[in-house]
mmCIF file with all atom_site columns, C-alpha atoms in Angstrom:
data_model
loop_
_atom_site.group_PDB
_atom_site.id
_atom_site.type_symbol
_atom_site.label_atom_id
_atom_site.label_alt_id
_atom_site.label_comp_id
_atom_site.label_asym_id
_atom_site.label_entity_id
_atom_site.label_seq_id
_atom_site.pdbx_PDB_ins_code
_atom_site.Cartn_x
_atom_site.Cartn_y
_atom_site.Cartn_z
_atom_site.occupancy
_atom_site.B_iso_or_equiv
_atom_site.pdbx_formal_charge
_atom_site.auth_seq_id
_atom_site.auth_comp_id
_atom_site.auth_asym_id
_atom_site.auth_atom_id
_atom_site.pdbx_PDB_model_num
ATOM 1   C CA . GLN A 1 1   ? 39.127 4.814  30.956 1.00 64.00 ? 1   GLN A CA 1
ATOM 2   C CA . SER A 1 2   ? 42.190 7.039  31.483 1.00 77.00 ? 2   SER A CA 1
ATOM 3   C CA . ALA A 1 3   ? 41.993 10.767 31.971 1.00 89.00 ? 3   ALA A CA 1
ATOM 4   C CA . LEU A 1 4   ? 42.482 13.066 29.021 1.00 96.00 ? 4   LEU A CA 1
ATOM 5   C CA . THR A 1 5   ? 46.055 14.341 28.712 1.00 97.00 ? 5   THR A CA 1
ATOM 6   C CA . GLN A 1 6   ? 46.824 18.020 29.322 1.00 97.00 ? 6   GLN A CA 1
ATOM 7   C CA . PRO A 1 7   ? 50.164 19.751 29.865 1.00 97.00 ? 7   PRO A CA 1
ATOM 8   C CA . PRO A 1 8   ? 50.569 20.433 33.590 1.00 96.00 ? 8   PRO A CA 1
ATOM 9   C CA . SER A 1 9   ? 51.506 24.049 33.037 1.00 97.00 ? 9   SER A CA 1
ATOM 10  C CA . ALA A 1 10  ? 51.442 26.863 30.517 1.00 97.00 ? 10  ALA A CA 1
ATOM 11  C CA . SER A 1 11  ? 52.458 30.504 30.663 1.00 96.00 ? 11  SER A CA 1
ATOM 12  C CA . GLY A 1 12  ? 52.335 33.720 28.721 1.00 96.00 ? 12  GLY A CA 1
ATOM 13  C CA . SER A 1 13  ? 52.743 37.446 29.106 1.00 96.00 ? 13  SER A CA 1
ATOM 14  C CA . PRO A 1 14  ? 49.849 39.890 29.195 1.00 96.00 ? 14  PRO A CA 1
ATOM 15  C CA . GLY A 1 15  ? 48.492 40.497 25.721 1.00 96.00 ? 15  GLY A CA 1
ATOM 16  C CA . GLN A 1 16  ? 49.925 37.293 24.293 1.00 97.00 ? 16  GLN A CA 1
ATOM 17  C CA . SER A 1 17  ? 47.976 34.245 23.166 1.00 97.00 ? 17  SER A CA 1
ATOM 18  C CA . ILE A 1 18  ? 48.391 30.769 24.552 1.00 97.00 ? 18  ILE A CA 1
ATOM 19  C CA . THR A 1 19  ? 46.939 27.415 23.567 1.00 98.00 ? 19  THR A CA 1
ATOM 20  C CA . ILE A 1 20  ? 46.323 24.499 25.912 1.00 98.00 ? 20  ILE A CA 1
ATOM 21  C CA . SER A 1 21  ? 45.980 21.050 24.388 1.00 98.00 ? 21  SER A CA 1
ATOM 22  C CA . CYS A 1 22  ? 43.840 18.135 25.537 1.00 98.00 ? 22  CYS A CA 1
ATOM 23  C CA . THR A 1 23  ? 44.551 14.738 24.016 1.00 97.00 ? 23  THR A CA 1
ATOM 24  C CA . GLY A 1 24  ? 42.205 11.791 24.123 1.00 96.00 ? 24  GLY A CA 1
ATOM 25  C CA . THR A 1 25  ? 41.284 8.825  21.974 1.00 95.00 ? 25  THR A CA 1
ATOM 26  C CA . SER A 1 26  ? 38.804 7.843  19.318 1.00 94.00 ? 26  SER A CA 1
ATOM 27  C CA . SER A 1 27  ? 36.492 6.717  22.134 1.00 93.00 ? 27  SER A CA 1
ATOM 28  C CA . ASP A 1 28  ? 36.137 10.194 23.610 1.00 94.00 ? 28  ASP A CA 1
ATOM 29  C CA . ILE A 1 29  ? 37.400 13.392 21.949 1.00 96.00 ? 29  ILE A CA 1
ATOM 30  C CA . GLY A 1 30  ? 37.798 11.760 18.558 1.00 95.00 ? 30  GLY A CA 1
ATOM 31  C CA . GLY A 1 31  ? 34.349 10.207 18.622 1.00 94.00 ? 31  GLY A CA 1
ATOM 32  C CA . TYR A 1 32  ? 32.156 13.109 19.662 1.00 94.00 ? 32  TYR A CA 1
ATOM 33  C CA . ASP A 1 33  ? 31.937 16.901 19.359 1.00 95.00 ? 33  ASP A CA 1
ATOM 34  C CA . TYR A 1 34  ? 31.203 17.167 23.070 1.00 96.00 ? 34  TYR A CA 1
ATOM 35  C CA . VAL A 1 35  ? 34.398 18.719 24.437 1.00 97.00 ? 35  VAL A CA 1
ATOM 36  C CA . SER A 1 36  ? 34.050 21.313 27.171 1.00 98.00 ? 36  SER A CA 1
ATOM 37  C CA . TRP A 1 37  ? 36.521 23.473 29.071 1.00 98.00 ? 37  TRP A CA 1
ATOM 38  C CA . TYR A 1 38  ? 36.372 24.725 32.648 1.00 98.00 ? 38  TYR A CA 1
ATOM 39  C CA . GLN A 1 39  ? 38.256 27.474 34.460 1.00 98.00 ? 39  GLN A CA 1
ATOM 40  C CA . GLN A 1 40  ? 38.940 26.990 38.166 1.00 98.00 ? 40  GLN A CA 1
ATOM 41  C CA . HIS A 1 41  ? 40.428 29.611 40.414 1.00 97.00 ? 41  HIS A CA 1
ATOM 42  C CA . PRO A 1 42  ? 41.960 28.447 43.729 1.00 94.00 ? 42  PRO A CA 1
ATOM 43  C CA . GLY A 1 43  ? 39.345 27.487 46.264 1.00 94.00 ? 43  GLY A CA 1
ATOM 44  C CA . ARG A 1 44  ? 36.477 27.998 43.825 1.00 97.00 ? 44  ARG A CA 1
ATOM 45  C CA . ALA A 1 45  ? 34.179 25.732 41.864 1.00 98.00 ? 45  ALA A CA 1
ATOM 46  C CA . PRO A 1 46  ? 34.937 25.138 38.182 1.00 98.00 ? 46  PRO A CA 1
ATOM 47  C CA . LYS A 1 47  ? 33.277 27.485 35.690 1.00 98.00 ? 47  LYS A CA 1
ATOM 48  C CA . LEU A 1 48  ? 32.211 26.473 32.189 1.00 98.00 ? 48  LEU A CA 1
ATOM 49  C CA . ILE A 1 49  ? 33.983 28.542 29.523 1.00 98.00 ? 49  ILE A CA 1
ATOM 50  C CA . ILE A 1 50  ? 33.652 26.431 26.341 1.00 98.00 ? 50  ILE A CA 1
ATOM 51  C CA . TYR A 1 51  ? 31.137 23.734 25.448 1.00 97.00 ? 51  TYR A CA 1
ATOM 52  C CA . GLU A 1 52  ? 30.549 21.481 22.450 1.00 96.00 ? 52  GLU A CA 1
ATOM 53  C CA . VAL A 1 53  ? 34.093 22.201 21.236 1.00 97.00 ? 53  VAL A CA 1
ATOM 54  C CA . THR A 1 54  ? 33.654 25.828 20.133 1.00 97.00 ? 54  THR A CA 1
ATOM 55  C CA . LYS A 1 55  ? 30.671 27.413 21.875 1.00 97.00 ? 55  LYS A CA 1
ATOM 56  C CA . ARG A 1 56  ? 30.961 30.059 24.589 1.00 98.00 ? 56  ARG A CA 1
ATOM 57  C CA . PRO A 1 57  ? 28.375 30.522 27.329 1.00 96.00 ? 57  PRO A CA 1
ATOM 58  C CA . SER A 1 58  ? 26.900 33.952 27.756 1.00 96.00 ? 58  SER A CA 1
ATOM 59  C CA . GLY A 1 59  ? 29.262 36.218 29.652 1.00 96.00 ? 59  GLY A CA 1
ATOM 60  C CA . VAL A 1 60  ? 32.479 34.440 28.735 1.00 97.00 ? 60  VAL A CA 1
ATOM 61  C CA . PRO A 1 61  ? 34.827 36.822 26.881 1.00 96.00 ? 61  PRO A CA 1
ATOM 62  C CA . ASP A 1 62  ? 35.483 36.070 23.232 1.00 95.00 ? 62  ASP A CA 1
ATOM 63  C CA . ARG A 1 63  ? 39.189 35.928 24.098 1.00 97.00 ? 63  ARG A CA 1
ATOM 64  C CA . PHE A 1 64  ? 38.467 32.291 24.930 1.00 98.00 ? 64  PHE A CA 1
ATOM 65  C CA . SER A 1 65  ? 38.037 29.950 21.983 1.00 98.00 ? 65  SER A CA 1
ATOM 66  C CA . GLY A 1 66  ? 38.002 26.213 21.436 1.00 98.00 ? 66  GLY A CA 1
ATOM 67  C CA . SER A 1 67  ? 38.806 23.855 18.586 1.00 97.00 ? 67  SER A CA 1
ATOM 68  C CA . LYS A 1 68  ? 39.339 20.186 17.852 1.00 98.00 ? 68  LYS A CA 1
ATOM 69  C CA . SER A 1 69  ? 41.344 18.127 15.396 1.00 97.00 ? 69  SER A CA 1
ATOM 70  C CA . GLY A 1 70  ? 41.116 14.366 15.505 1.00 96.00 ? 70  GLY A CA 1
ATOM 71  C CA . THR A 1 71  ? 41.655 13.209 19.070 1.00 97.00 ? 71  THR A CA 1
ATOM 72  C CA . THR A 1 72  ? 43.075 16.535 20.345 1.00 98.00 ? 72  THR A CA 1
ATOM 73  C CA . ALA A 1 73  ? 41.074 19.517 21.539 1.00 98.00 ? 73  ALA A CA 1
ATOM 74  C CA . SER A 1 74  ? 42.541 22.930 22.207 1.00 98.00 ? 74  SER A CA 1
ATOM 75  C CA . LEU A 1 75  ? 41.686 25.992 24.253 1.00 98.00 ? 75  LEU A CA 1
ATOM 76  C CA . THR A 1 76  ? 43.138 29.304 23.092 1.00 98.00 ? 76  THR A CA 1
ATOM 77  C CA . VAL A 1 77  ? 43.223 32.374 25.284 1.00 97.00 ? 77  VAL A CA 1
ATOM 78  C CA . SER A 1 78  ? 43.982 35.509 23.294 1.00 97.00 ? 78  SER A CA 1
ATOM 79  C CA . GLY A 1 79  ? 45.062 38.831 24.746 1.00 96.00 ? 79  GLY A CA 1
ATOM 80  C CA . LEU A 1 80  ? 46.050 37.280 28.061 1.00 97.00 ? 80  LEU A CA 1
ATOM 81  C CA . GLN A 1 81  ? 44.991 39.169 31.148 1.00 97.00 ? 81  GLN A CA 1
ATOM 82  C CA . ALA A 1 82  ? 46.086 38.806 34.748 1.00 96.00 ? 82  ALA A CA 1
ATOM 83  C CA . GLU A 1 83  ? 42.714 37.397 35.753 1.00 96.00 ? 83  GLU A CA 1
ATOM 84  C CA . ASP A 1 84  ? 43.152 34.526 33.291 1.00 97.00 ? 84  ASP A CA 1
ATOM 85  C CA . GLU A 1 85  ? 45.715 33.002 35.643 1.00 97.00 ? 85  GLU A CA 1
ATOM 86  C CA . SER A 1 86  ? 43.899 29.861 36.749 1.00 98.00 ? 86  SER A CA 1
ATOM 87  C CA . ASP A 1 87  ? 43.620 26.104 36.336 1.00 98.00 ? 87  ASP A CA 1
ATOM 88  C CA . TYR A 1 88  ? 41.933 24.861 33.180 1.00 98.00 ? 88  TYR A CA 1
ATOM 89  C CA . TYR A 1 89  ? 40.321 21.473 32.674 1.00 98.00 ? 89  TYR A CA 1
ATOM 90  C CA . CYS A 1 90  ? 39.039 19.832 29.520 1.00 98.00 ? 90  CYS A CA 1
ATOM 91  C CA . SER A 1 91  ? 36.253 17.269 29.497 1.00 97.00 ? 91  SER A CA 1
ATOM 92  C CA . SER A 1 92  ? 34.665 15.006 26.916 1.00 96.00 ? 92  SER A CA 1
ATOM 93  C CA . TYR A 1 93  ? 31.778 12.635 26.588 1.00 94.00 ? 93  TYR A CA 1
ATOM 94  C CA . ALA A 1 94  ? 33.359 9.191  26.531 1.00 92.00 ? 94  ALA A CA 1
ATOM 95  C CA . GLY A 1 95  ? 30.491 6.990  25.401 1.00 86.00 ? 95  GLY A CA 1
ATOM 96  C CA . SER A 1 96  ? 28.720 4.378  27.507 1.00 83.00 ? 96  SER A CA 1
ATOM 97  C CA . ASN A 1 97  ? 27.135 7.051  29.672 1.00 84.00 ? 97  ASN A CA 1
ATOM 98  C CA . ASN A 1 98  ? 30.461 8.450  30.885 1.00 89.00 ? 98  ASN A CA 1
ATOM 99  C CA . LEU A 1 99  ? 32.210 11.786 31.174 1.00 93.00 ? 99  LEU A CA 1
ATOM 100 C CA . ILE A 1 100 ? 35.962 12.119 31.420 1.00 95.00 ? 100 ILE A CA 1
ATOM 101 C CA . PHE A 1 101 ? 38.197 15.002 32.491 1.00 97.00 ? 101 PHE A CA 1
ATOM 102 C CA . GLY A 1 102 ? 41.745 16.017 31.749 1.00 97.00 ? 102 GLY A CA 1
ATOM 103 C CA . GLY A 1 103 ? 44.364 16.306 34.468 1.00 96.00 ? 103 GLY A CA 1
ATOM 104 C CA . GLY A 1 104 ? 44.305 20.088 34.357 1.00 97.00 ? 104 GLY A CA 1
ATOM 105 C CA . THR A 1 105 ? 46.685 22.824 33.218 1.00 98.00 ? 105 THR A CA 1
ATOM 106 C CA . LYS A 1 106 ? 47.914 25.622 35.457 1.00 98.00 ? 106 LYS A CA 1
ATOM 107 C CA . LEU A 1 107 ? 48.110 28.826 33.432 1.00 98.00 ? 107 LEU A CA 1
ATOM 108 C CA . THR A 1 108 ? 50.491 31.469 34.688 1.00 97.00 ? 108 THR A CA 1
ATOM 109 C CA . VAL A 1 109 ? 50.373 35.041 33.417 1.00 96.00 ? 109 VAL A CA 1
ATOM 110 C CA . LEU A 1 110 ? 53.929 36.331 33.660 1.00 92.00 ? 110 LEU A CA 1
ATOM 111 C CA . GLN B 2 1   ? 19.097 32.491 38.678 1.00 95.00 ? 1   GLN B CA 1
ATOM 112 C CA . VAL B 2 2   ? 20.278 28.911 38.692 1.00 97.00 ? 2   VAL B CA 1
ATOM 113 C CA . GLN B 2 3   ? 21.840 27.890 42.001 1.00 98.00 ? 3   GLN B CA 1
ATOM 114 C CA . LEU B 2 4   ? 23.120 24.644 43.420 1.00 98.00 ? 4   LEU B CA 1
ATOM 115 C CA . VAL B 2 5   ? 23.764 24.858 47.156 1.00 98.00 ? 5   VAL B CA 1
ATOM 116 C CA . GLN B 2 6   ? 25.591 21.993 48.830 1.00 98.00 ? 6   GLN B CA 1
ATOM 117 C CA . SER B 2 7   ? 25.768 20.818 52.414 1.00 97.00 ? 7   SER B CA 1
ATOM 118 C CA . GLY B 2 8   ? 28.712 21.641 54.657 1.00 97.00 ? 8   GLY B CA 1
ATOM 119 C CA . ALA B 2 9   ? 32.053 20.028 55.316 1.00 98.00 ? 9   ALA B CA 1
ATOM 120 C CA . GLU B 2 10  ? 32.187 16.498 56.702 1.00 98.00 ? 10  GLU B CA 1
ATOM 121 C CA . VAL B 2 11  ? 34.766 14.438 58.588 1.00 98.00 ? 11  VAL B CA 1
ATOM 122 C CA . ARG B 2 12  ? 34.515 10.642 58.661 1.00 98.00 ? 12  ARG B CA 1
ATOM 123 C CA . LYS B 2 13  ? 36.568 7.719  59.820 1.00 98.00 ? 13  LYS B CA 1
ATOM 124 C CA . PRO B 2 14  ? 37.726 5.034  57.382 1.00 97.00 ? 14  PRO B CA 1
ATOM 125 C CA . GLY B 2 15  ? 34.993 2.503  56.699 1.00 97.00 ? 15  GLY B CA 1
ATOM 126 C CA . ALA B 2 16  ? 32.172 4.957  57.380 1.00 98.00 ? 16  ALA B CA 1
ATOM 127 C CA . SER B 2 17  ? 29.788 6.534  54.879 1.00 98.00 ? 17  SER B CA 1
ATOM 128 C CA . VAL B 2 18  ? 29.081 10.155 53.989 1.00 98.00 ? 18  VAL B CA 1
ATOM 129 C CA . LYS B 2 19  ? 26.013 11.708 52.383 1.00 98.00 ? 19  LYS B CA 1
ATOM 130 C CA . VAL B 2 20  ? 26.284 15.071 50.615 1.00 98.00 ? 20  VAL B CA 1
ATOM 131 C CA . SER B 2 21  ? 23.270 17.094 49.518 1.00 98.00 ? 21  SER B CA 1
ATOM 132 C CA . CYS B 2 22  ? 22.783 19.511 46.646 1.00 98.00 ? 22  CYS B CA 1
ATOM 133 C CA . LYS B 2 23  ? 19.718 21.764 46.624 1.00 98.00 ? 23  LYS B CA 1
ATOM 134 C CA . ALA B 2 24  ? 18.682 23.211 43.274 1.00 98.00 ? 24  ALA B CA 1
ATOM 135 C CA . SER B 2 25  ? 16.810 26.433 42.589 1.00 97.00 ? 25  SER B CA 1
ATOM 136 C CA . GLY B 2 26  ? 16.115 28.814 39.731 1.00 97.00 ? 26  GLY B CA 1
ATOM 137 C CA . TYR B 2 27  ? 15.086 26.230 37.148 1.00 96.00 ? 27  TYR B CA 1
ATOM 138 C CA . THR B 2 28  ? 12.779 23.244 36.693 1.00 96.00 ? 28  THR B CA 1
ATOM 139 C CA . PHE B 2 29  ? 14.430 20.605 38.853 1.00 95.00 ? 29  PHE B CA 1
ATOM 140 C CA . THR B 2 30  ? 13.229 17.585 36.910 1.00 94.00 ? 30  THR B CA 1
ATOM 141 C CA . ASN B 2 31  ? 14.396 18.850 33.504 1.00 94.00 ? 31  ASN B CA 1
ATOM 142 C CA . TYR B 2 32  ? 18.154 18.434 33.992 1.00 95.00 ? 32  TYR B CA 1
ATOM 143 C CA . PHE B 2 33  ? 20.481 15.691 35.161 1.00 95.00 ? 33  PHE B CA 1
ATOM 144 C CA . ILE B 2 34  ? 22.709 16.387 38.166 1.00 97.00 ? 34  ILE B CA 1
ATOM 145 C CA . HIS B 2 35  ? 26.291 15.121 38.085 1.00 97.00 ? 35  HIS B CA 1
ATOM 146 C CA . TRP B 2 36  ? 28.793 14.561 40.870 1.00 97.00 ? 36  TRP B CA 1
ATOM 147 C CA . VAL B 2 37  ? 32.477 15.411 40.426 1.00 97.00 ? 37  VAL B CA 1
ATOM 148 C CA . ARG B 2 38  ? 35.211 15.197 43.039 1.00 97.00 ? 38  ARG B CA 1
ATOM 149 C CA . GLN B 2 39  ? 38.637 16.771 43.408 1.00 97.00 ? 39  GLN B CA 1
ATOM 150 C CA . ALA B 2 40  ? 41.274 15.388 45.732 1.00 96.00 ? 40  ALA B CA 1
ATOM 151 C CA . PRO B 2 41  ? 43.693 17.912 47.278 1.00 96.00 ? 41  PRO B CA 1
ATOM 152 C CA . GLY B 2 42  ? 45.980 19.304 44.602 1.00 93.00 ? 42  GLY B CA 1
ATOM 153 C CA . GLN B 2 43  ? 44.529 16.967 41.999 1.00 94.00 ? 43  GLN B CA 1
ATOM 154 C CA . GLY B 2 44  ? 42.260 17.179 38.962 1.00 95.00 ? 44  GLY B CA 1
ATOM 155 C CA . LEU B 2 45  ? 38.546 16.653 38.507 1.00 96.00 ? 45  LEU B CA 1
ATOM 156 C CA . GLU B 2 46  ? 37.062 13.156 38.587 1.00 95.00 ? 46  GLU B CA 1
ATOM 157 C CA . TRP B 2 47  ? 33.561 12.390 37.317 1.00 94.00 ? 47  TRP B CA 1
ATOM 158 C CA . MET B 2 48  ? 31.615 10.147 39.666 1.00 95.00 ? 48  MET B CA 1
ATOM 159 C CA . GLY B 2 49  ? 28.180 9.758  38.108 1.00 94.00 ? 49  GLY B CA 1
ATOM 160 C CA . LYS B 2 50  ? 24.823 11.361 37.428 1.00 94.00 ? 50  LYS B CA 1
ATOM 161 C CA . ILE B 2 51  ? 21.186 11.152 38.385 1.00 94.00 ? 51  ILE B CA 1
ATOM 162 C CA . ASN B 2 52  ? 18.021 11.974 36.532 1.00 94.00 ? 52  ASN B CA 1
ATOM 163 C CA . PRO B 2 53  ? 15.887 13.944 39.014 1.00 92.00 ? 53  PRO B CA 1
ATOM 164 C CA . SER B 2 54  ? 12.797 13.156 36.960 1.00 92.00 ? 54  SER B CA 1
ATOM 165 C CA . GLY B 2 55  ? 12.713 9.391  37.349 1.00 87.00 ? 55  GLY B CA 1
ATOM 166 C CA . GLY B 2 56  ? 15.478 8.968  39.905 1.00 83.00 ? 56  GLY B CA 1
ATOM 167 C CA . SER B 2 57  ? 17.574 6.680  37.723 1.00 87.00 ? 57  SER B CA 1
ATOM 168 C CA . ALA B 2 58  ? 21.296 7.018  38.323 1.00 88.00 ? 58  ALA B CA 1
ATOM 169 C CA . SER B 2 59  ? 24.480 5.777  36.726 1.00 86.00 ? 59  SER B CA 1
ATOM 170 C CA . ALA B 2 60  ? 27.948 5.854  38.228 1.00 86.00 ? 60  ALA B CA 1
ATOM 171 C CA . THR B 2 61  ? 31.418 5.691  36.828 1.00 83.00 ? 61  THR B CA 1
ATOM 172 C CA . HIS B 2 62  ? 32.971 2.279  36.264 1.00 78.00 ? 62  HIS B CA 1
ATOM 173 C CA . THR B 2 63  ? 36.225 3.495  37.811 1.00 81.00 ? 63  THR B CA 1
ATOM 174 C CA . GLU B 2 64  ? 37.367 0.710  40.123 1.00 82.00 ? 64  GLU B CA 1
ATOM 175 C CA . LYS B 2 65  ? 38.093 2.993  43.058 1.00 86.00 ? 65  LYS B CA 1
ATOM 176 C CA . ILE B 2 66  ? 34.513 4.295  43.145 1.00 89.00 ? 66  ILE B CA 1
ATOM 177 C CA . GLN B 2 67  ? 32.389 1.622  41.483 1.00 84.00 ? 67  GLN B CA 1
ATOM 178 C CA . GLY B 2 68  ? 29.886 0.002  43.794 1.00 90.00 ? 68  GLY B CA 1
ATOM 179 C CA . ARG B 2 69  ? 30.344 2.502  46.618 1.00 95.00 ? 69  ARG B CA 1
ATOM 180 C CA . VAL B 2 70  ? 28.378 5.506  45.343 1.00 95.00 ? 70  VAL B CA 1
ATOM 181 C CA . THR B 2 71  ? 24.613 5.925  45.575 1.00 95.00 ? 71  THR B CA 1
ATOM 182 C CA . MET B 2 72  ? 22.741 8.904  44.159 1.00 95.00 ? 72  MET B CA 1
ATOM 183 C CA . THR B 2 73  ? 19.166 9.740  45.122 1.00 96.00 ? 73  THR B CA 1
ATOM 184 C CA . ARG B 2 74  ? 16.809 12.695 44.890 1.00 96.00 ? 74  ARG B CA 1
ATOM 185 C CA . ASP B 2 75  ? 13.875 14.263 46.707 1.00 96.00 ? 75  ASP B CA 1
ATOM 186 C CA . THR B 2 76  ? 11.615 16.079 44.278 1.00 95.00 ? 76  THR B CA 1
ATOM 187 C CA . SER B 2 77  ? 9.648  17.729 47.105 1.00 95.00 ? 77  SER B CA 1
ATOM 188 C CA . THR B 2 78  ? 12.721 19.678 48.212 1.00 96.00 ? 78  THR B CA 1
ATOM 189 C CA . PHE B 2 79  ? 14.537 19.900 44.841 1.00 97.00 ? 79  PHE B CA 1
ATOM 190 C CA . THR B 2 80  ? 17.507 18.149 46.421 1.00 97.00 ? 80  THR B CA 1
ATOM 191 C CA . VAL B 2 81  ? 19.827 15.427 45.192 1.00 98.00 ? 81  VAL B CA 1
ATOM 192 C CA . TYR B 2 82  ? 22.076 13.338 47.413 1.00 97.00 ? 82  TYR B CA 1
ATOM 193 C CA . MET B 2 83  ? 25.325 11.500 46.877 1.00 97.00 ? 83  MET B CA 1
ATOM 194 C CA . GLU B 2 84  ? 26.326 8.853  49.396 1.00 97.00 ? 84  GLU B CA 1
ATOM 195 C CA . LEU B 2 85  ? 29.774 7.281  49.332 1.00 97.00 ? 85  LEU B CA 1
ATOM 196 C CA . SER B 2 86  ? 30.318 4.205  51.479 1.00 97.00 ? 86  SER B CA 1
ATOM 197 C CA . SER B 2 87  ? 33.302 2.219  52.788 1.00 97.00 ? 87  SER B CA 1
ATOM 198 C CA . LEU B 2 88  ? 35.364 5.396  52.890 1.00 97.00 ? 88  LEU B CA 1
ATOM 199 C CA . ILE B 2 89  ? 39.142 5.270  52.590 1.00 96.00 ? 89  ILE B CA 1
ATOM 200 C CA . SER B 2 90  ? 41.687 8.056  53.003 1.00 96.00 ? 90  SER B CA 1
ATOM 201 C CA . GLU B 2 91  ? 41.904 8.446  49.233 1.00 96.00 ? 91  GLU B CA 1
ATOM 202 C CA . ASP B 2 92  ? 38.255 9.598  49.245 1.00 97.00 ? 92  ASP B CA 1
ATOM 203 C CA . THR B 2 93  ? 39.361 12.832 50.937 1.00 98.00 ? 93  THR B CA 1
ATOM 204 C CA . ALA B 2 94  ? 38.291 15.445 48.408 1.00 98.00 ? 94  ALA B CA 1
ATOM 205 C CA . VAL B 2 95  ? 35.972 18.316 47.603 1.00 98.00 ? 95  VAL B CA 1
ATOM 206 C CA . TYR B 2 96  ? 32.753 16.938 46.143 1.00 98.00 ? 96  TYR B CA 1
ATOM 207 C CA . TYR B 2 97  ? 30.842 19.050 43.629 1.00 98.00 ? 97  TYR B CA 1
ATOM 208 C CA . CYS B 2 98  ? 27.386 18.709 42.140 1.00 98.00 ? 98  CYS B CA 1
ATOM 209 C CA . ALA B 2 99  ? 26.799 20.227 38.711 1.00 98.00 ? 99  ALA B CA 1
ATOM 210 C CA . ARG B 2 100 ? 23.916 20.524 36.264 1.00 97.00 ? 100 ARG B CA 1
ATOM 211 C CA . GLY B 2 101 ? 24.302 18.517 33.080 1.00 96.00 ? 101 GLY B CA 1
ATOM 212 C CA . ARG B 2 102 ? 23.353 19.806 29.649 1.00 93.00 ? 102 ARG B CA 1
ATOM 213 C CA . GLY B 2 103 ? 23.108 18.424 26.124 1.00 88.00 ? 103 GLY B CA 1
ATOM 214 C CA . GLY B 2 104 ? 21.734 15.209 24.706 1.00 83.00 ? 104 GLY B CA 1
ATOM 215 C CA . PRO B 2 105 ? 19.177 12.940 26.332 1.00 82.00 ? 105 PRO B CA 1
ATOM 216 C CA . ARG B 2 106 ? 21.305 12.366 29.426 1.00 82.00 ? 106 ARG B CA 1
ATOM 217 C CA . GLY B 2 107 ? 22.915 15.767 29.984 1.00 82.00 ? 107 GLY B CA 1
ATOM 218 C CA . LEU B 2 108 ? 26.383 14.461 29.230 1.00 84.00 ? 108 LEU B CA 1
ATOM 219 C CA . HIS B 2 109 ? 27.691 17.155 26.886 1.00 89.00 ? 109 HIS B CA 1
ATOM 220 C CA . TYR B 2 110 ? 28.781 19.691 29.504 1.00 95.00 ? 110 TYR B CA 1
ATOM 221 C CA . LEU B 2 111 ? 28.192 20.949 33.046 1.00 97.00 ? 111 LEU B CA 1
ATOM 222 C CA . ASP B 2 112 ? 26.884 24.515 33.080 1.00 96.00 ? 112 ASP B CA 1
ATOM 223 C CA . PHE B 2 113 ? 26.288 25.332 36.755 1.00 97.00 ? 113 PHE B CA 1
ATOM 224 C CA . TRP B 2 114 ? 28.207 23.991 39.728 1.00 98.00 ? 114 TRP B CA 1
ATOM 225 C CA . GLY B 2 115 ? 27.636 23.868 43.460 1.00 98.00 ? 115 GLY B CA 1
ATOM 226 C CA . GLN B 2 116 ? 30.139 25.498 45.790 1.00 98.00 ? 116 GLN B CA 1
ATOM 227 C CA . GLY B 2 117 ? 31.684 22.168 46.774 1.00 98.00 ? 117 GLY B CA 1
ATOM 228 C CA . THR B 2 118 ? 31.621 20.071 49.950 1.00 98.00 ? 118 THR B CA 1
ATOM 229 C CA . PRO B 2 119 ? 34.956 19.122 51.557 1.00 98.00 ? 119 PRO B CA 1
ATOM 230 C CA . VAL B 2 120 ? 35.009 15.573 52.871 1.00 98.00 ? 120 VAL B CA 1
ATOM 231 C CA . THR B 2 121 ? 37.908 14.444 55.037 1.00 98.00 ? 121 THR B CA 1
ATOM 232 C CA . VAL B 2 122 ? 38.489 10.776 55.789 1.00 98.00 ? 122 VAL B CA 1
ATOM 233 C CA . SER B 2 123 ? 40.821 10.304 58.709 1.00 96.00 ? 123 SER B CA 1
ATOM 234 C CA . SER B 2 124 ? 41.213 8.016  61.663 1.00 94.00 ? 124 SER B CA 1
#
């Protein structure tokens, strides 16, 4: 199956809010509430920041939130901070024992 | 604390194989699936497959460029899982990550802890 679709880049000023979209199909995002989001700083391993669409792991600031409508999931970062500048990847269970990732979005804090 | 520690960087020639290890600690090894994800230079994440450390059963992606070339195994005595990729081509040059799977009967809902990554370079 094809990768989930994310915008290649996004940007915002400190204190602003930004939303990154992740579009799939009825076979992945639209079929299951198993969307997760990962933050990856350069040269580092990905870090889980949202799971099962809306849940945050312990230690992840509540500035990060997730949602889903139909076949599109979204990650919102509120009150942008400099350290939020990173790559963000969405992922979804895709049925038939498969996981699928998005192409990634580079977030720039202006 | 949960840790996944991977083996070091590897360089291989086209056509060769590479085997990457991932040693788990800080949790009950056999209770969680381990997944493998790779990232080519400047590219996104690509799911490769998963293994159940309890019974050793593994399933890999059906992606044509990987299918049939990846083998995942585990050693319960050392809490280590292995991913071997054969018939290497230059496009297999990537950082390979292991990650612990959570949710559902096969740990396919999300990946909560990741290894540090193992760079693999395929070059003649």
